[in-house]
Short mmCIF file of C-alpha atoms in Angstrom, two decimals:
data_model
loop_
_atom_site.label_atom_id
_atom_site.label_comp_id
_atom_site.label_asym_id
_atom_site.label_seq_id
_atom_site.Cartn_x
_atom_site.Cartn_y
_atom_site.Cartn_z
CA MET A 45 101.53 149.11 12.40
CA MET A 46 102.59 150.17 8.67
CA ALA A 47 105.88 149.10 10.26
CA GLY A 48 104.38 146.23 12.26
CA PHE A 49 102.69 144.88 8.97
CA PHE A 50 106.75 144.32 6.97
CA ALA A 51 108.36 142.60 10.34
CA GLY A 52 105.88 140.52 10.16
CA TYR A 53 105.71 140.50 5.98
CA GLY A 54 109.12 139.15 6.69
CA ALA A 55 109.39 136.83 9.55
CA TRP A 56 106.67 134.74 7.45
CA LEU A 57 108.46 134.96 4.15
CA SER A 58 111.38 133.84 5.57
CA ASN A 59 110.26 130.62 6.60
CA GLN A 60 105.92 129.16 5.47
CA ASN A 61 107.15 125.58 7.41
CA GLY A 62 106.34 124.45 10.87
CA VAL A 63 105.45 125.78 13.09
CA PRO A 64 106.88 129.17 14.16
CA TRP A 65 108.89 130.27 16.95
CA ALA A 66 109.11 126.71 17.44
CA PHE A 67 112.77 125.39 19.03
CA GLY A 68 114.43 122.58 20.11
CA ASP A 69 114.99 120.33 16.70
CA ASN A 70 113.73 124.21 14.72
CA PHE A 71 116.23 125.88 16.47
CA LEU A 72 117.98 126.52 13.47
CA ALA A 73 114.89 127.93 11.60
CA THR A 74 113.52 129.92 14.75
CA LEU A 75 117.10 131.38 15.24
CA PHE A 76 116.77 133.15 11.22
CA ARG A 77 113.40 133.60 11.18
CA CYS A 78 113.46 136.41 15.29
CA GLY A 79 117.13 137.84 13.49
CA VAL A 80 115.18 138.36 10.55
CA PHE A 81 112.13 139.94 12.20
CA SER A 82 113.94 141.81 14.45
CA SER A 83 115.73 143.17 12.12
CA LEU A 84 112.49 144.30 10.26
CA PHE A 85 111.00 145.54 12.92
CA MET A 86 113.37 147.94 14.73
CA GLY A 87 114.20 148.87 11.17
CA PHE A 88 111.05 150.20 10.06
CA ILE A 89 110.45 151.32 12.68
CA SER A 90 112.86 153.69 12.94
CA ALA A 91 112.27 154.68 9.32
CA PHE A 92 108.94 154.96 9.21
CA THR A 93 109.77 158.16 12.72
CA SER A 94 112.79 159.01 10.69
CA TYR A 95 110.97 160.04 7.47
CA SER A 96 107.58 161.05 9.54
CA SER A 97 109.50 163.96 10.75
CA GLU A 98 112.26 164.19 8.38
CA LYS A 99 110.86 163.96 4.50
CA LYS A 100 114.47 162.92 3.46
CA LEU A 101 114.19 159.71 2.28
CA HIS A 102 118.67 159.08 2.61
CA TRP A 103 118.27 159.89 5.79
CA ALA A 104 114.61 157.09 6.88
CA PHE A 105 117.67 154.83 5.00
CA GLN A 106 120.56 155.45 7.12
CA LYS A 107 117.80 154.75 10.07
CA PHE A 108 117.07 151.55 8.48
CA ALA A 109 120.26 150.15 8.56
CA SER A 110 121.78 150.84 11.57
CA ALA A 111 118.52 149.79 13.39
CA SER A 112 118.07 146.76 11.76
CA ALA A 113 121.53 145.58 12.47
CA LEU A 114 121.30 146.07 15.94
CA GLY A 115 117.72 144.56 16.15
CA PHE A 116 119.32 141.07 14.23
CA ALA A 117 122.26 141.49 16.46
CA PHE A 118 120.11 141.68 19.29
CA GLY A 119 116.87 138.81 18.70
CA SER A 120 118.97 136.92 17.76
CA LEU A 121 121.05 136.91 20.61
CA ALA A 122 117.26 136.18 22.22
CA ALA A 123 117.03 133.05 20.93
CA VAL A 124 120.26 131.79 21.82
CA ILE A 125 119.78 132.61 25.24
CA TYR A 126 116.47 131.09 25.51
CA SER A 127 117.59 127.84 23.67
CA ILE A 128 120.50 127.32 26.82
CA LEU A 129 117.41 128.34 28.95
CA LEU A 130 114.86 126.00 27.75
CA GLY A 131 118.37 123.16 27.55
CA SER A 132 119.43 123.77 30.34
CA GLY A 133 117.45 120.83 33.16
CA LEU A 134 116.10 124.19 35.04
CA PHE A 135 113.27 125.76 35.57
CA PHE A 136 112.35 126.47 32.17
CA SER A 137 112.45 122.31 31.52
CA ALA A 138 109.03 121.71 34.28
CA ALA A 139 107.59 125.13 33.06
CA ALA A 140 104.09 125.21 31.52
CA TYR A 141 103.80 125.51 28.29
CA THR A 142 101.41 128.73 28.54
CA LEU A 143 105.67 130.05 30.67
CA LYS A 144 107.54 128.69 28.43
CA ARG A 145 105.99 130.84 25.83
CA VAL A 146 105.83 133.91 27.96
CA ALA A 147 109.60 133.95 29.28
CA TRP A 148 110.57 133.84 25.76
CA TRP A 149 108.15 136.52 24.58
CA ILE A 150 109.50 139.00 27.42
CA LEU A 151 113.45 138.26 26.75
CA LEU A 152 112.37 138.52 23.01
CA ALA A 153 110.26 142.35 23.72
CA SER A 154 113.79 143.06 26.63
CA ALA A 155 116.08 142.81 23.62
CA LEU A 156 114.59 144.89 21.40
CA SER A 157 114.19 146.78 24.35
CA ILE A 158 117.45 147.55 24.44
CA ALA A 159 118.93 147.77 21.37
CA ARG A 160 115.93 150.76 20.61
CA GLY A 161 118.20 152.18 23.79
CA TYR A 162 120.85 152.17 23.19
CA LEU A 163 120.34 152.90 19.34
CA TYR A 164 118.94 156.15 20.54
CA GLU A 165 121.83 156.40 23.32
CA SER A 166 119.10 156.45 26.02
CA TRP A 167 118.07 154.05 29.41
CA ALA A 168 114.93 155.93 29.42
CA SER A 169 114.13 154.37 25.63
CA ALA A 170 115.13 151.49 26.79
CA VAL A 171 112.70 151.19 30.05
CA TRP A 172 109.66 153.09 27.49
CA SER A 173 109.56 151.11 25.47
CA LEU A 174 110.10 147.81 27.66
CA ALA A 175 106.68 149.47 29.12
CA GLY A 176 105.66 148.99 25.34
CA LEU A 177 106.90 145.91 23.75
CA VAL A 178 106.75 143.36 26.55
CA PRO A 179 102.41 143.37 26.99
CA GLY A 180 102.47 143.32 23.11
CA PHE A 181 104.05 140.92 22.45
CA VAL A 182 102.84 138.37 25.21
CA PHE A 183 99.34 139.01 24.23
CA ALA A 184 99.95 139.18 20.58
CA GLY A 185 102.46 136.32 20.53
CA LEU A 186 100.24 133.79 22.69
CA PHE A 187 97.78 134.63 21.22
CA ALA A 188 99.35 133.61 17.62
CA ASP A 189 100.83 130.46 19.62
CA PHE A 190 96.92 129.43 20.90
CA ALA A 191 94.54 131.11 17.81
CA CYS A 192 96.32 131.25 14.72
CA PHE A 193 99.96 128.92 14.31
CA PRO A 194 98.41 125.75 15.94
CA ALA A 195 96.31 125.90 12.69
CA GLN A 196 98.17 126.40 10.27
CA ARG A 197 97.36 130.72 10.03
CA LEU A 198 101.69 131.42 10.49
CA PHE A 199 100.42 134.75 7.56
CA ALA A 200 98.18 136.13 10.29
CA GLY A 201 99.80 134.94 13.34
CA SER A 202 103.03 137.19 12.24
CA LEU A 203 101.50 139.89 11.67
CA ILE A 204 98.97 139.64 14.93
CA ILE A 205 102.43 139.78 16.53
CA SER A 206 104.58 142.35 14.57
CA MET A 207 100.98 144.75 14.90
CA GLY A 208 99.87 144.35 17.64
CA SER A 209 104.07 144.67 19.50
CA ALA A 210 104.31 147.48 17.05
CA LEU A 211 101.50 149.21 18.49
CA SER A 212 101.81 148.76 21.38
CA LEU A 213 105.07 150.19 21.60
CA ALA A 214 103.76 153.03 19.67
CA VAL A 215 101.33 153.73 22.29
CA ALA A 216 103.63 153.69 24.94
CA LEU A 217 106.32 155.66 23.43
CA GLU A 218 102.94 158.69 23.15
CA LEU A 219 101.30 157.54 26.63
CA PHE A 220 105.54 158.34 28.10
CA LYS A 221 106.55 161.46 26.61
CA GLU A 222 107.94 164.29 29.46
CA SER A 223 109.42 166.54 25.91
CA TRP A 224 108.51 166.49 22.01
CA LEU A 225 109.11 169.46 18.85
CA GLU A 226 106.18 169.09 16.27
CA LYS A 227 106.19 170.83 12.90
CA GLN A 228 103.36 173.99 13.22
CA GLU A 229 100.93 171.86 10.41
CA LYS A 230 97.40 170.94 9.45
CA GLY A 231 95.87 166.94 9.58
CA LEU A 232 95.25 164.08 11.59
CA PHE A 233 99.12 163.54 11.86
CA VAL A 234 101.28 165.61 13.08
CA SER A 235 104.72 165.80 12.52
CA GLN A 236 106.54 164.87 15.68
CA ILE A 237 110.52 164.36 17.08
CA ILE A 238 110.16 162.93 20.36
CA PHE A 239 113.25 163.61 22.92
CA GLU A 240 114.20 160.01 24.11
CA LYS A 241 117.71 160.87 24.99
CA ASP A 242 119.80 164.33 27.09
CA ASP A 243 121.21 166.13 24.50
CA MET A 244 120.42 165.85 20.37
CA VAL A 245 121.81 167.73 17.08
CA ILE A 246 118.68 168.96 15.03
CA GLY A 247 119.69 170.37 11.04
CA SER A 248 120.62 170.45 7.66
CA ALA A 249 123.64 168.29 7.82
CA ASP A 250 123.74 164.83 7.73
CA ASP A 251 125.73 164.64 11.21
CA CYS A 252 122.44 165.18 13.41
CA ASP A 253 120.64 163.35 14.66
CA TYR A 254 117.44 164.63 13.28
CA ILE A 255 117.74 166.22 9.45
CA ILE A 256 114.75 168.83 9.66
CA GLY A 257 115.04 172.35 7.15
CA GLU A 258 116.22 173.94 4.66
CA GLU A 259 119.98 173.23 3.52
CA CYS A 260 122.61 175.70 5.10
CA CYS A 261 119.65 176.49 7.79
CA ASN A 262 120.82 176.54 11.28
CA ASN A 263 121.60 173.65 13.10
CA ILE A 264 121.12 173.84 16.95
CA SER A 265 121.62 171.43 19.99
CA ILE A 266 118.95 170.50 22.58
CA SER A 267 119.93 169.67 26.05
CA GLU A 268 118.63 168.60 29.23
CA ARG A 269 120.32 170.59 32.68
CA ASP A 270 118.44 170.69 35.49
CA GLY A 271 114.84 169.34 33.76
CA VAL A 272 115.41 172.71 31.07
CA HIS A 273 116.09 171.59 27.42
CA VAL A 274 117.67 174.40 26.35
CA LEU A 275 119.00 175.42 22.39
CA GLU A 276 122.44 176.38 21.77
CA VAL A 277 123.47 176.88 17.41
CA ILE A 278 126.47 175.57 17.27
CA ASP A 279 127.54 176.04 13.65
CA GLY A 280 125.14 178.94 11.06
CA ALA A 281 123.52 182.48 12.16
CA PRO A 282 121.36 182.91 15.21
CA VAL A 283 118.19 181.04 14.79
CA ARG A 284 114.56 182.41 15.13
CA VAL A 285 112.41 180.38 18.25
CA ASN A 286 109.18 182.91 18.55
CA LYS A 287 109.77 187.01 17.18
CA ALA A 288 113.50 186.70 17.98
CA LYS A 289 116.96 185.25 16.71
CA VAL A 290 118.91 184.09 19.23
CA ARG A 291 122.22 181.90 19.49
CA TYR A 292 120.75 180.43 23.60
CA HIS A 293 117.90 180.13 24.50
CA CYS A 294 115.86 177.97 27.52
CA LEU A 295 112.97 175.92 26.08
CA VAL A 296 109.03 176.55 27.61
CA GLU A 297 106.20 175.52 26.18
CA GLY A 298 104.60 177.15 23.54
CA ASP A 299 107.78 178.37 21.48
CA VAL A 300 107.33 178.10 17.84
CA ILE A 301 111.35 177.22 16.65
CA TYR A 302 111.76 177.62 13.21
CA PHE A 303 114.27 175.94 10.91
CA GLY A 304 114.96 177.24 7.58
CA THR A 305 111.28 178.46 7.52
CA GLU A 306 109.95 175.10 8.44
CA PRO A 307 108.25 176.52 13.05
CA TRP A 308 107.97 172.96 15.66
CA ILE A 309 106.57 173.88 18.81
CA TYR A 310 108.73 172.92 21.45
CA ARG A 311 106.12 171.16 23.71
CA ASN A 312 106.87 169.65 27.61
CA ARG A 313 103.72 168.11 29.19
CA TYR A 314 104.66 169.53 32.52
CA ALA A 315 104.44 172.58 31.71
CA ARG A 316 101.35 171.79 30.05
CA GLU A 317 99.64 169.53 32.80
CA ARG A 318 100.65 172.51 35.70
CA ASP A 319 99.25 175.08 33.49
CA ILE A 320 95.51 173.23 33.02
CA LEU A 321 95.99 173.18 37.71
CA PRO A 322 93.95 175.11 39.43
CA GLU A 323 95.88 178.48 41.06
CA GLY A 324 95.60 177.18 44.58
CA ALA A 325 96.70 173.19 43.54
CA VAL A 326 99.79 174.76 42.33
CA GLY A 327 100.56 176.19 45.60
CA GLY A 328 99.43 173.83 48.07
#
């Protein structure tokens, strides 16, 4: 939600005059606003997600830079493609205004979903993002189009679009996540690392996908093989999993992995659902 707030605020600052997200004569202003919004939306979501799990500010800035560059490129490309289609004299020229706006929000959501899939090197991440961003952008965008922008409530409209889409994305990721690491800590918001790609490296080195644990702790890879996540130490001494130190381990639901002194619990949704089913249902 905070990422959505900053993205909406930045989009509002980029142009406070005229009708936001309007094409035609306002194309250049819309192109710039779309690039700014997409850049901040992708950048802040990636940075906040990184900082919530890793607690390392410099790494969050790096995540912000790489994600915001992708967001700017893909968001601007979506605006160019939509403008071409809008002026092509085909479907969009005769379509009703509502249908045109729905098409625009779906196109923007698709572009940012592809950008997120490219960022995490995972088509699954792109699909999860699409499932969250399409309803978020369509419903929030149409509400802003018809309730906020005609009354010149530009700030409110920008926040509704960005925060509504960010919330919808967060809900989709929570619903579709299959496996993740969960930090063993107390509190309402527990740090998580969602497995959005098949192979990732976790440790204290700067080139890891996720930087957690103490300095000079073990660097490990976690990869999915035939539906099973396998932990393998790639640098350093054996890592502690539960009560044993291992260099290679097939993870199961509830395993506790220690990065230095930080305990992280491996979670698998399918294993948890299987464990709560009656024995007859599992066997039959």
